[in-house]
Amino acid sequence: MAVFLSQLGRLAFRRRWYVVLIWAAVLGAVGLGAVKAPAAVDDGLSMPGIESQQAFDLLEERFPGETADTAVATIVFLAPDGEKITAAEHERSVLDTVAALRGGDRVATVDDALQPRSVSKDGSVAFTTVTYDVTAADLTDADRAQVKRAIAQAEASGLTVETGGSALSTGGGPGGTAEVIGVSIAAVVLLITFGSLAAAGLPLLTALVGVGIGMASIIALSSTLGLSDTTGTLAMMLGLAVGIDYALFVVSRYREEREKGRTPDEATALAVGTAGSAVVFAGLTVVIALAGLGVVGVPMLTEMGMAAAGAVVLAVVVALTLVPALLGFWPNAVMARRDRRTRRDGQDGQGWPSRQRVPSGGTRWARFVQRRPIPVLLLGVAGLGALALPVGGLQLGMPGDEALPLTATERRAYDALAEGFGPGFNGPLTIVVDAKDTPDPETAIEEIAREIGDTRGVVSVSPAHRNEAGNTAVFSAVPLTAPTDEKTKDLVNTIRDERSRIESATGATYRVTGTTALNIDMAQKVQSALAPYLIVVVGLAIVLLTVVFRSLLVPLKAALGFLLSVLASLGAVVMVFQHGYGADLLGVEQTGPIMSLMPIFLVGIVFGLAMDYEVFLVSRIREAYVHGERAAQAVTTGFRHSARVVVAAALIMIAVFAGFIGESDSMIKMIGFGLASAILFDAFVVRMALVPAVLALLGDKAWWLPKWLDRVLPRVDVEGESLTRHSRTGESATVPSPAAESPSRAGTEPAPDDGPSAVGRTRTAR
């Protein structure tokens, strides 16, 4: 593989104009397709196999034309302090507002805001529910403006009006702010790392090209393939992350080879042959993690995973072709300014001057860890283990309006309804009764409603709404406790457990759905899918890493390290967002359950990025080991060449994800905090501390592989051993190897950093 990729890199370097024009044509074509493509259809969140989804499907079947996902607006009226909403002047204002709301073109029904069930016991709060005949996505600005005008009339009379529901949701998505912050910080980190504007700008440029093509492709195909409008969210995030990472590693290796005296095309070929090989296999681990999201059984997650996997594949291809092509345009500009100045002072030829360096920070750190491997290992494992302890009390759910900041009208409407009507009012359970096979459907429906209404923990039930055939009904049951309360979950389970008894007595059956029940079912489905997902993803990655590194212990160490970092980050999320430690510092105004999909997102994204760092770091260590260095010295060499780049890549990712912490939406905060902390733990604790400590303890045993397995496994060449063999035999697809590239394992210790030493005996890549 290394030889093929080096040839590809050399070809892209020499035919750079053709490569750039091809990518420009692809970007223009998919961009035009995205502009002309019809808009994506938002099919909502579908969860096949859970009871809530079955109830929803039954509603659509038995109540045609009354889809359960139509837009709803809840208008909450609050009287001034000490007054009642039923006072004559306030009553008139409420009635006028309701009448104005009924004038909307797409309005199906508007409830009476002054009926007994719509007014709180103390008379201070009233509400009305506006139901539309279209989904929230189909509402126009004119529809929303009509509601706002009606609300303004009520507020002018002295009432306070708050709104909730899907019809008037203010959203709270990132709106691109987090991406802008992340890219800006990435630019600063790259500039500091490389000391060159060209070197800093090249990874950003190629990453943006890859993301642009990926997002345009998703938009262009969304209608044809039935993709939802949220499919590209993960592709945008990961495409930007790995796009910068992969280009960063290729450019870094190119600069390293130029500093050894290679010409630009030779350095490009070797950079793509070695770092490019690592990019390919790092990309494969990310694709495995993303494609594995299909194990969960949630169509939206499967779509997002496959779209993001496509974005990662695109980032790999860009790194292998567009990056070397752009290096051809700026072969010297990507070098550090001090090196360019040295060359201007008298260096002739295309080669770059080799220079003696003092030991780098990566070198000093690797030697420090290797001198104290056991304390470093124990401290790292103990620290991550302590952070992971709160995971034992993890509660999954789906935060609603109660998690929004107090500045949001949805949050104020939620609080007003909870105070006026009880905490369970905001999360009613929807009961769908199927009495199709009963001789007396009406009696069966009434009996089921009475049984559920008498269940302990149910405050009230609404009148049943029957379909035209009269054999199916739907009604609401208001719990005593809040939607995210564990007692509400117990209530849902109790109602479902009573189904067999009630079905035997009435001949009819029922299913429980609604937002609260859906969140409970979703949490249970995700929890049950997490273990199979981990087994599939980690298992396949171990197989892939075994092929790459030809070792059993290194892949196992990589997987265990990932589990430590992801559990520690999930524990940190639980401490902040569930238990409230440090919540004020992050602007979290309401603690509660952790978003149901958070563990899956965390595992999938972090696993991919963690394996990126593992492949790039350990591949350099193995490269030094295969080329003749002792095990301990190979670790030092790997860190000398890779530590700074891995740290820069991790800082960029942390900056990208941390940008989401500043958003107002609690779920976005949670995702940003979880991903940023996971990258922090994995890159700086696991990869930079635990990896060298474990390798120091294992020594040569780290690279042990049974002979029978060695014969069975396919051979890949991430460390570029085939390039070295080609250079010795003088074949045409070679990259000449300058002297003093690898210190001898049998000889004396090499110079502190890149100093020259005798070329060592090359160990055959097993």
Short mmCIF file of N, CA and C in Angstrom, two decimals, residues 294-446:
data_model
loop_
_atom_site.label_atom_id
_atom_site.label_comp_id
_atom_site.label_asym_id
_atom_site.label_seq_id
_atom_site.Cartn_x
_atom_site.Cartn_y
_atom_site.Cartn_z
N GLY A 294 -25.78 1.67 12.77
CA GLY A 294 -26.94 0.93 12.29
C GLY A 294 -27.36 -0.17 13.24
N VAL A 295 -26.46 -0.59 14.14
CA VAL A 295 -26.78 -1.63 15.12
C VAL A 295 -27.86 -1.16 16.08
N VAL A 296 -27.93 0.15 16.33
CA VAL A 296 -28.88 0.69 17.31
C VAL A 296 -30.32 0.49 16.86
N GLY A 297 -30.55 0.51 15.55
CA GLY A 297 -31.90 0.30 15.05
C GLY A 297 -32.74 1.55 14.96
N VAL A 298 -32.10 2.72 14.95
CA VAL A 298 -32.80 3.99 14.79
C VAL A 298 -32.48 4.52 13.39
N PRO A 299 -33.48 4.60 12.50
CA PRO A 299 -33.19 5.02 11.12
C PRO A 299 -32.45 6.35 11.02
N MET A 300 -32.81 7.32 11.86
CA MET A 300 -32.14 8.61 11.81
C MET A 300 -30.65 8.47 12.12
N LEU A 301 -30.31 7.65 13.13
CA LEU A 301 -28.91 7.43 13.48
C LEU A 301 -28.17 6.70 12.36
N THR A 302 -28.84 5.74 11.74
CA THR A 302 -28.23 5.02 10.63
C THR A 302 -27.91 5.97 9.48
N GLU A 303 -28.87 6.84 9.15
CA GLU A 303 -28.65 7.82 8.08
C GLU A 303 -27.50 8.76 8.43
N MET A 304 -27.50 9.27 9.66
CA MET A 304 -26.44 10.18 10.07
C MET A 304 -25.08 9.49 10.05
N GLY A 305 -25.04 8.24 10.51
CA GLY A 305 -23.79 7.51 10.53
C GLY A 305 -23.24 7.26 9.14
N MET A 306 -24.11 6.86 8.20
CA MET A 306 -23.64 6.58 6.85
C MET A 306 -23.22 7.86 6.14
N ALA A 307 -23.96 8.96 6.36
CA ALA A 307 -23.57 10.23 5.75
C ALA A 307 -22.24 10.71 6.30
N ALA A 308 -22.04 10.58 7.61
CA ALA A 308 -20.77 10.99 8.22
C ALA A 308 -19.64 10.09 7.75
N ALA A 309 -19.91 8.79 7.59
CA ALA A 309 -18.89 7.88 7.07
C ALA A 309 -18.46 8.30 5.66
N GLY A 310 -19.43 8.71 4.85
CA GLY A 310 -19.09 9.21 3.52
C GLY A 310 -18.22 10.45 3.59
N ALA A 311 -18.51 11.33 4.55
CA ALA A 311 -17.70 12.54 4.72
C ALA A 311 -16.27 12.19 5.13
N VAL A 312 -16.11 11.14 5.95
CA VAL A 312 -14.77 10.72 6.37
C VAL A 312 -14.00 10.12 5.19
N VAL A 313 -14.67 9.30 4.40
CA VAL A 313 -14.02 8.74 3.20
C VAL A 313 -13.56 9.87 2.28
N LEU A 314 -14.41 10.87 2.14
CA LEU A 314 -14.07 12.02 1.30
C LEU A 314 -12.84 12.75 1.86
N ALA A 315 -12.78 12.88 3.19
CA ALA A 315 -11.63 13.54 3.82
C ALA A 315 -10.34 12.76 3.56
N VAL A 316 -10.43 11.42 3.56
CA VAL A 316 -9.26 10.59 3.28
C VAL A 316 -8.78 10.82 1.84
N VAL A 317 -9.72 10.80 0.88
CA VAL A 317 -9.35 10.98 -0.52
C VAL A 317 -8.75 12.37 -0.75
N VAL A 318 -9.32 13.39 -0.10
CA VAL A 318 -8.78 14.75 -0.22
C VAL A 318 -7.34 14.79 0.31
N ALA A 319 -7.10 14.14 1.46
CA ALA A 319 -5.75 14.15 2.04
C ALA A 319 -4.74 13.45 1.15
N LEU A 320 -5.17 12.45 0.39
CA LEU A 320 -4.25 11.68 -0.45
C LEU A 320 -4.03 12.29 -1.82
N THR A 321 -4.90 13.21 -2.25
CA THR A 321 -4.78 13.76 -3.60
C THR A 321 -4.68 15.29 -3.61
N LEU A 322 -5.64 15.97 -3.00
CA LEU A 322 -5.64 17.43 -3.06
C LEU A 322 -4.51 18.02 -2.22
N VAL A 323 -4.22 17.44 -1.06
CA VAL A 323 -3.14 17.97 -0.22
C VAL A 323 -1.79 17.90 -0.94
N PRO A 324 -1.38 16.75 -1.51
CA PRO A 324 -0.10 16.75 -2.24
C PRO A 324 -0.11 17.67 -3.46
N ALA A 325 -1.28 17.84 -4.09
CA ALA A 325 -1.34 18.76 -5.22
C ALA A 325 -1.07 20.19 -4.77
N LEU A 326 -1.65 20.60 -3.67
CA LEU A 326 -1.43 21.96 -3.16
C LEU A 326 -0.01 22.13 -2.64
N LEU A 327 0.59 21.05 -2.13
CA LEU A 327 2.00 21.13 -1.74
C LEU A 327 2.88 21.43 -2.95
N GLY A 328 2.43 20.99 -4.12
CA GLY A 328 3.17 21.30 -5.34
C GLY A 328 3.17 22.78 -5.66
N PHE A 329 2.12 23.48 -5.28
CA PHE A 329 2.07 24.92 -5.52
C PHE A 329 2.89 25.70 -4.49
N TRP A 330 2.97 25.19 -3.28
CA TRP A 330 3.69 25.89 -2.21
C TRP A 330 4.70 24.95 -1.54
N PRO A 331 5.66 24.45 -2.29
CA PRO A 331 6.59 23.46 -1.70
C PRO A 331 7.46 24.04 -0.60
N ASN A 332 7.78 25.32 -0.69
CA ASN A 332 8.64 25.93 0.32
C ASN A 332 7.86 26.79 1.30
N ALA A 333 6.72 27.32 0.86
CA ALA A 333 5.95 28.22 1.72
C ALA A 333 5.40 27.51 2.96
N VAL A 334 5.20 26.18 2.88
CA VAL A 334 4.66 25.46 4.03
C VAL A 334 5.72 25.18 5.09
N MET A 335 6.98 25.46 4.77
CA MET A 335 8.04 25.26 5.75
C MET A 335 8.04 26.40 6.76
N ALA A 336 8.61 26.14 7.93
CA ALA A 336 8.67 27.17 8.97
C ALA A 336 9.52 28.34 8.50
N ARG A 337 9.20 29.54 9.00
CA ARG A 337 9.88 30.74 8.54
C ARG A 337 11.38 30.66 8.83
N ARG A 338 11.76 30.12 9.99
CA ARG A 338 13.18 30.06 10.33
C ARG A 338 13.94 29.16 9.36
N ASP A 339 13.27 28.09 8.86
CA ASP A 339 13.91 27.21 7.89
C ASP A 339 14.05 27.90 6.54
N ARG A 340 13.03 28.66 6.14
CA ARG A 340 13.12 29.39 4.88
C ARG A 340 14.24 30.43 4.93
N ARG A 341 14.40 31.05 6.09
CA ARG A 341 15.46 32.05 6.24
C ARG A 341 16.83 31.38 6.14
N THR A 342 16.97 30.19 6.76
CA THR A 342 18.24 29.46 6.69
C THR A 342 18.58 29.10 5.26
N ARG A 343 17.59 28.70 4.49
CA ARG A 343 17.84 28.31 3.10
C ARG A 343 18.25 29.51 2.26
N ARG A 344 17.65 30.66 2.52
CA ARG A 344 18.02 31.86 1.77
C ARG A 344 19.45 32.30 2.08
N ASP A 345 19.97 31.88 3.24
CA ASP A 345 21.31 32.29 3.64
C ASP A 345 22.41 31.52 2.92
N GLY A 346 22.05 30.66 1.97
CA GLY A 346 23.12 30.04 1.20
C GLY A 346 22.91 28.60 0.81
N GLN A 347 21.79 27.97 1.20
CA GLN A 347 21.57 26.57 0.82
C GLN A 347 21.20 26.49 -0.65
N ASP A 348 21.88 25.66 -1.40
CA ASP A 348 21.59 25.51 -2.82
C ASP A 348 20.83 24.22 -3.07
N GLY A 349 20.26 24.10 -4.26
CA GLY A 349 19.57 22.88 -4.64
C GLY A 349 18.16 22.85 -4.12
N GLN A 350 17.47 21.80 -4.48
CA GLN A 350 16.08 21.67 -4.08
C GLN A 350 15.93 21.11 -2.68
N GLY A 351 16.95 20.45 -2.16
CA GLY A 351 16.85 19.88 -0.83
C GLY A 351 16.78 20.95 0.24
N TRP A 352 16.36 20.53 1.41
CA TRP A 352 16.23 21.46 2.53
C TRP A 352 17.35 21.17 3.53
N PRO A 353 17.90 22.18 4.14
CA PRO A 353 19.04 21.94 5.02
C PRO A 353 18.67 21.13 6.24
N SER A 354 19.40 20.05 6.51
CA SER A 354 19.23 19.32 7.76
C SER A 354 19.81 20.15 8.89
N ARG A 355 19.24 20.04 10.08
CA ARG A 355 19.74 20.84 11.18
C ARG A 355 19.66 20.05 12.47
N GLN A 356 20.56 20.34 13.34
CA GLN A 356 20.62 19.70 14.64
C GLN A 356 19.64 20.40 15.59
N ARG A 357 18.90 19.63 16.33
CA ARG A 357 17.93 20.23 17.25
C ARG A 357 18.19 19.77 18.67
N VAL A 358 17.71 20.59 19.58
CA VAL A 358 17.68 20.16 20.97
C VAL A 358 16.49 19.22 21.13
N PRO A 359 16.48 18.37 22.16
CA PRO A 359 15.36 17.45 22.35
C PRO A 359 14.03 18.21 22.42
N SER A 360 13.04 17.71 21.69
CA SER A 360 11.73 18.35 21.66
C SER A 360 10.95 18.00 22.93
N GLY A 361 9.81 18.71 23.09
CA GLY A 361 8.95 18.41 24.23
C GLY A 361 8.45 16.99 24.21
N GLY A 362 8.13 16.46 23.00
CA GLY A 362 7.68 15.08 22.89
C GLY A 362 8.74 14.10 23.32
N THR A 363 10.00 14.39 22.95
CA THR A 363 11.11 13.53 23.35
C THR A 363 11.27 13.51 24.86
N ARG A 364 11.28 14.69 25.47
CA ARG A 364 11.47 14.79 26.92
C ARG A 364 10.32 14.10 27.66
N TRP A 365 9.09 14.27 27.15
CA TRP A 365 7.95 13.66 27.82
C TRP A 365 8.00 12.14 27.72
N ALA A 366 8.34 11.61 26.54
CA ALA A 366 8.41 10.16 26.37
C ALA A 366 9.46 9.56 27.30
N ARG A 367 10.61 10.22 27.42
CA ARG A 367 11.65 9.71 28.32
C ARG A 367 11.21 9.78 29.78
N PHE A 368 10.49 10.85 30.12
CA PHE A 368 9.99 10.98 31.50
C PHE A 368 9.04 9.82 31.83
N VAL A 369 8.09 9.53 30.92
CA VAL A 369 7.12 8.45 31.17
C VAL A 369 7.82 7.11 31.22
N GLN A 370 8.79 6.88 30.34
CA GLN A 370 9.48 5.58 30.32
C GLN A 370 10.33 5.35 31.56
N ARG A 371 10.76 6.43 32.20
CA ARG A 371 11.50 6.26 33.45
C ARG A 371 10.57 5.95 34.62
N ARG A 372 9.28 6.35 34.51
CA ARG A 372 8.33 6.16 35.60
C ARG A 372 7.03 5.56 35.06
N PRO A 373 7.07 4.43 34.36
CA PRO A 373 5.86 3.91 33.71
C PRO A 373 4.77 3.50 34.69
N ILE A 374 5.15 2.86 35.80
CA ILE A 374 4.13 2.36 36.73
C ILE A 374 3.38 3.50 37.42
N PRO A 375 4.07 4.51 37.99
CA PRO A 375 3.31 5.63 38.59
C PRO A 375 2.41 6.34 37.59
N VAL A 376 2.92 6.57 36.37
CA VAL A 376 2.11 7.24 35.35
C VAL A 376 0.89 6.40 35.01
N LEU A 377 1.08 5.10 34.84
CA LEU A 377 -0.03 4.21 34.50
C LEU A 377 -1.06 4.17 35.61
N LEU A 378 -0.62 4.01 36.84
CA LEU A 378 -1.56 3.94 37.96
C LEU A 378 -2.31 5.25 38.15
N LEU A 379 -1.60 6.37 38.04
CA LEU A 379 -2.24 7.67 38.22
C LEU A 379 -3.27 7.93 37.13
N GLY A 380 -2.92 7.61 35.87
CA GLY A 380 -3.85 7.83 34.77
C GLY A 380 -5.09 6.96 34.88
N VAL A 381 -4.90 5.67 35.16
CA VAL A 381 -6.05 4.76 35.27
C VAL A 381 -6.92 5.13 36.47
N ALA A 382 -6.29 5.48 37.60
CA ALA A 382 -7.06 5.84 38.78
C ALA A 382 -7.87 7.12 38.55
N GLY A 383 -7.24 8.11 37.89
CA GLY A 383 -7.95 9.36 37.62
C GLY A 383 -9.14 9.17 36.70
N LEU A 384 -8.93 8.45 35.60
CA LEU A 384 -10.04 8.21 34.67
C LEU A 384 -11.10 7.32 35.30
N GLY A 385 -10.67 6.34 36.12
CA GLY A 385 -11.63 5.47 36.79
C GLY A 385 -12.49 6.24 37.77
N ALA A 386 -11.90 7.19 38.50
CA ALA A 386 -12.67 8.00 39.44
C ALA A 386 -13.70 8.86 38.70
N LEU A 387 -13.30 9.43 37.56
CA LEU A 387 -14.24 10.23 36.78
C LEU A 387 -15.37 9.38 36.20
N ALA A 388 -15.10 8.10 35.97
CA ALA A 388 -16.11 7.22 35.37
C ALA A 388 -17.14 6.71 36.38
N LEU A 389 -16.87 6.83 37.68
CA LEU A 389 -17.78 6.28 38.69
C LEU A 389 -19.22 6.78 38.58
N PRO A 390 -19.48 8.07 38.31
CA PRO A 390 -20.87 8.53 38.22
C PRO A 390 -21.69 7.86 37.13
N VAL A 391 -21.04 7.18 36.18
CA VAL A 391 -21.80 6.51 35.12
C VAL A 391 -22.74 5.46 35.70
N GLY A 392 -22.40 4.92 36.89
CA GLY A 392 -23.27 3.94 37.52
C GLY A 392 -24.66 4.48 37.84
N GLY A 393 -24.78 5.79 38.02
CA GLY A 393 -26.08 6.40 38.30
C GLY A 393 -26.67 7.12 37.11
N LEU A 394 -26.21 6.77 35.91
CA LEU A 394 -26.68 7.43 34.70
C LEU A 394 -28.19 7.24 34.50
N GLN A 395 -28.88 8.35 34.25
CA GLN A 395 -30.30 8.33 33.93
C GLN A 395 -30.48 8.93 32.53
N LEU A 396 -31.02 8.14 31.63
CA LEU A 396 -31.22 8.61 30.27
C LEU A 396 -32.63 9.14 30.09
N GLY A 397 -32.76 10.14 29.28
CA GLY A 397 -34.05 10.73 28.96
C GLY A 397 -33.86 11.69 27.81
N MET A 398 -34.84 12.58 27.63
CA MET A 398 -34.72 13.59 26.60
C MET A 398 -35.16 14.92 27.18
N PRO A 399 -34.19 15.76 27.57
CA PRO A 399 -34.56 17.05 28.16
C PRO A 399 -35.49 17.83 27.24
N GLY A 400 -36.48 18.45 27.85
CA GLY A 400 -37.45 19.24 27.09
C GLY A 400 -37.31 20.71 27.38
N ASP A 401 -38.44 21.41 27.38
CA ASP A 401 -38.42 22.86 27.60
C ASP A 401 -37.91 23.23 28.98
N GLU A 402 -37.98 22.30 29.93
CA GLU A 402 -37.50 22.60 31.27
C GLU A 402 -35.99 22.82 31.31
N ALA A 403 -35.28 22.36 30.29
CA ALA A 403 -33.82 22.53 30.25
C ALA A 403 -33.39 23.80 29.53
N LEU A 404 -34.35 24.53 28.97
CA LEU A 404 -34.01 25.77 28.28
C LEU A 404 -33.72 26.88 29.28
N PRO A 405 -32.98 27.91 28.89
CA PRO A 405 -32.73 29.03 29.81
C PRO A 405 -34.00 29.81 30.09
N LEU A 406 -34.02 30.53 31.20
CA LEU A 406 -35.20 31.30 31.59
C LEU A 406 -35.51 32.42 30.61
N THR A 407 -34.57 32.76 29.76
CA THR A 407 -34.83 33.79 28.76
C THR A 407 -35.72 33.29 27.63
N ALA A 408 -35.91 31.98 27.53
CA ALA A 408 -36.74 31.40 26.47
C ALA A 408 -38.19 31.37 26.91
N THR A 409 -39.11 31.79 26.04
CA THR A 409 -40.53 31.79 26.39
C THR A 409 -41.05 30.38 26.61
N GLU A 410 -40.45 29.39 25.91
CA GLU A 410 -40.88 28.00 26.12
C GLU A 410 -40.62 27.56 27.56
N ARG A 411 -39.50 27.96 28.11
CA ARG A 411 -39.18 27.60 29.49
C ARG A 411 -40.15 28.28 30.46
N ARG A 412 -40.46 29.54 30.24
CA ARG A 412 -41.38 30.25 31.13
C ARG A 412 -42.79 29.68 31.02
N ALA A 413 -43.20 29.27 29.82
CA ALA A 413 -44.52 28.63 29.66
C ALA A 413 -44.54 27.30 30.40
N TYR A 414 -43.46 26.53 30.29
CA TYR A 414 -43.37 25.24 30.99
C TYR A 414 -43.51 25.45 32.50
N ASP A 415 -42.77 26.41 33.06
CA ASP A 415 -42.80 26.65 34.49
C ASP A 415 -44.18 27.12 34.95
N ALA A 416 -44.83 27.96 34.14
CA ALA A 416 -46.16 28.46 34.52
C ALA A 416 -47.18 27.33 34.55
N LEU A 417 -47.14 26.44 33.57
CA LEU A 417 -48.08 25.31 33.54
C LEU A 417 -47.80 24.34 34.67
N ALA A 418 -46.52 24.10 34.97
CA ALA A 418 -46.18 23.20 36.07
C ALA A 418 -46.65 23.76 37.40
N GLU A 419 -46.51 25.07 37.59
CA GLU A 419 -46.93 25.69 38.85
C GLU A 419 -48.45 25.75 38.96
N GLY A 420 -49.12 25.99 37.85
CA GLY A 420 -50.57 26.13 37.90
C GLY A 420 -51.32 24.83 37.88
N PHE A 421 -50.79 23.80 37.19
CA PHE A 421 -51.55 22.56 36.98
C PHE A 421 -50.84 21.32 37.50
N GLY A 422 -49.65 21.47 38.05
CA GLY A 422 -48.92 20.31 38.56
C GLY A 422 -47.77 19.94 37.66
N PRO A 423 -46.71 19.33 38.21
CA PRO A 423 -45.50 19.02 37.43
C PRO A 423 -45.73 18.03 36.30
N GLY A 424 -46.73 17.17 36.40
CA GLY A 424 -46.96 16.19 35.35
C GLY A 424 -47.74 16.72 34.18
N PHE A 425 -48.24 17.96 34.29
CA PHE A 425 -49.09 18.49 33.23
C PHE A 425 -48.33 18.66 31.92
N ASN A 426 -47.03 18.93 32.01
CA ASN A 426 -46.23 19.15 30.80
C ASN A 426 -45.84 17.85 30.09
N GLY A 427 -46.14 16.72 30.69
CA GLY A 427 -45.77 15.45 30.07
C GLY A 427 -46.89 14.44 30.12
N PRO A 428 -48.06 14.74 29.54
CA PRO A 428 -49.17 13.78 29.59
C PRO A 428 -48.86 12.52 28.79
N LEU A 429 -49.41 11.41 29.24
CA LEU A 429 -49.29 10.15 28.52
C LEU A 429 -50.44 10.03 27.55
N THR A 430 -50.16 9.60 26.34
CA THR A 430 -51.20 9.41 25.33
C THR A 430 -51.53 7.92 25.26
N ILE A 431 -52.78 7.60 25.50
CA ILE A 431 -53.24 6.20 25.49
C ILE A 431 -54.04 5.96 24.22
N VAL A 432 -53.62 5.00 23.43
CA VAL A 432 -54.32 4.63 22.19
C VAL A 432 -54.98 3.28 22.42
N VAL A 433 -56.31 3.25 22.36
CA VAL A 433 -57.09 2.03 22.64
C VAL A 433 -57.53 1.40 21.32
N ASP A 434 -57.25 0.13 21.16
CA ASP A 434 -57.66 -0.63 19.98
C ASP A 434 -58.76 -1.59 20.40
N ALA A 435 -60.00 -1.22 20.07
CA ALA A 435 -61.17 -2.04 20.42
C ALA A 435 -61.82 -2.63 19.19
N LYS A 436 -61.03 -2.83 18.15
CA LYS A 436 -61.57 -3.28 16.87
C LYS A 436 -62.21 -4.66 16.96
N ASP A 437 -61.66 -5.55 17.78
CA ASP A 437 -62.16 -6.93 17.83
C ASP A 437 -63.11 -7.18 18.99
N THR A 438 -63.61 -6.12 19.61
CA THR A 438 -64.54 -6.29 20.74
C THR A 438 -65.97 -6.09 20.27
N PRO A 439 -66.95 -6.80 20.88
CA PRO A 439 -68.35 -6.63 20.48
C PRO A 439 -68.92 -5.27 20.86
N ASP A 440 -68.41 -4.66 21.92
CA ASP A 440 -68.92 -3.36 22.38
C ASP A 440 -67.74 -2.41 22.59
N PRO A 441 -67.21 -1.81 21.50
CA PRO A 441 -66.04 -0.96 21.60
C PRO A 441 -66.22 0.20 22.58
N GLU A 442 -67.39 0.82 22.58
CA GLU A 442 -67.59 2.00 23.43
C GLU A 442 -67.43 1.65 24.90
N THR A 443 -68.01 0.55 25.32
CA THR A 443 -67.89 0.14 26.73
C THR A 443 -66.45 -0.22 27.07
N ALA A 444 -65.77 -0.92 26.15
CA ALA A 444 -64.38 -1.31 26.38
C ALA A 444 -63.50 -0.07 26.54
N ILE A 445 -63.70 0.92 25.70
CA ILE A 445 -62.90 2.15 25.77
C ILE A 445 -63.14 2.87 27.10
N GLU A 446 -64.39 2.97 27.52
CA GLU A 446 -64.71 3.64 28.78
C GLU A 446 -64.10 2.90 29.97
#
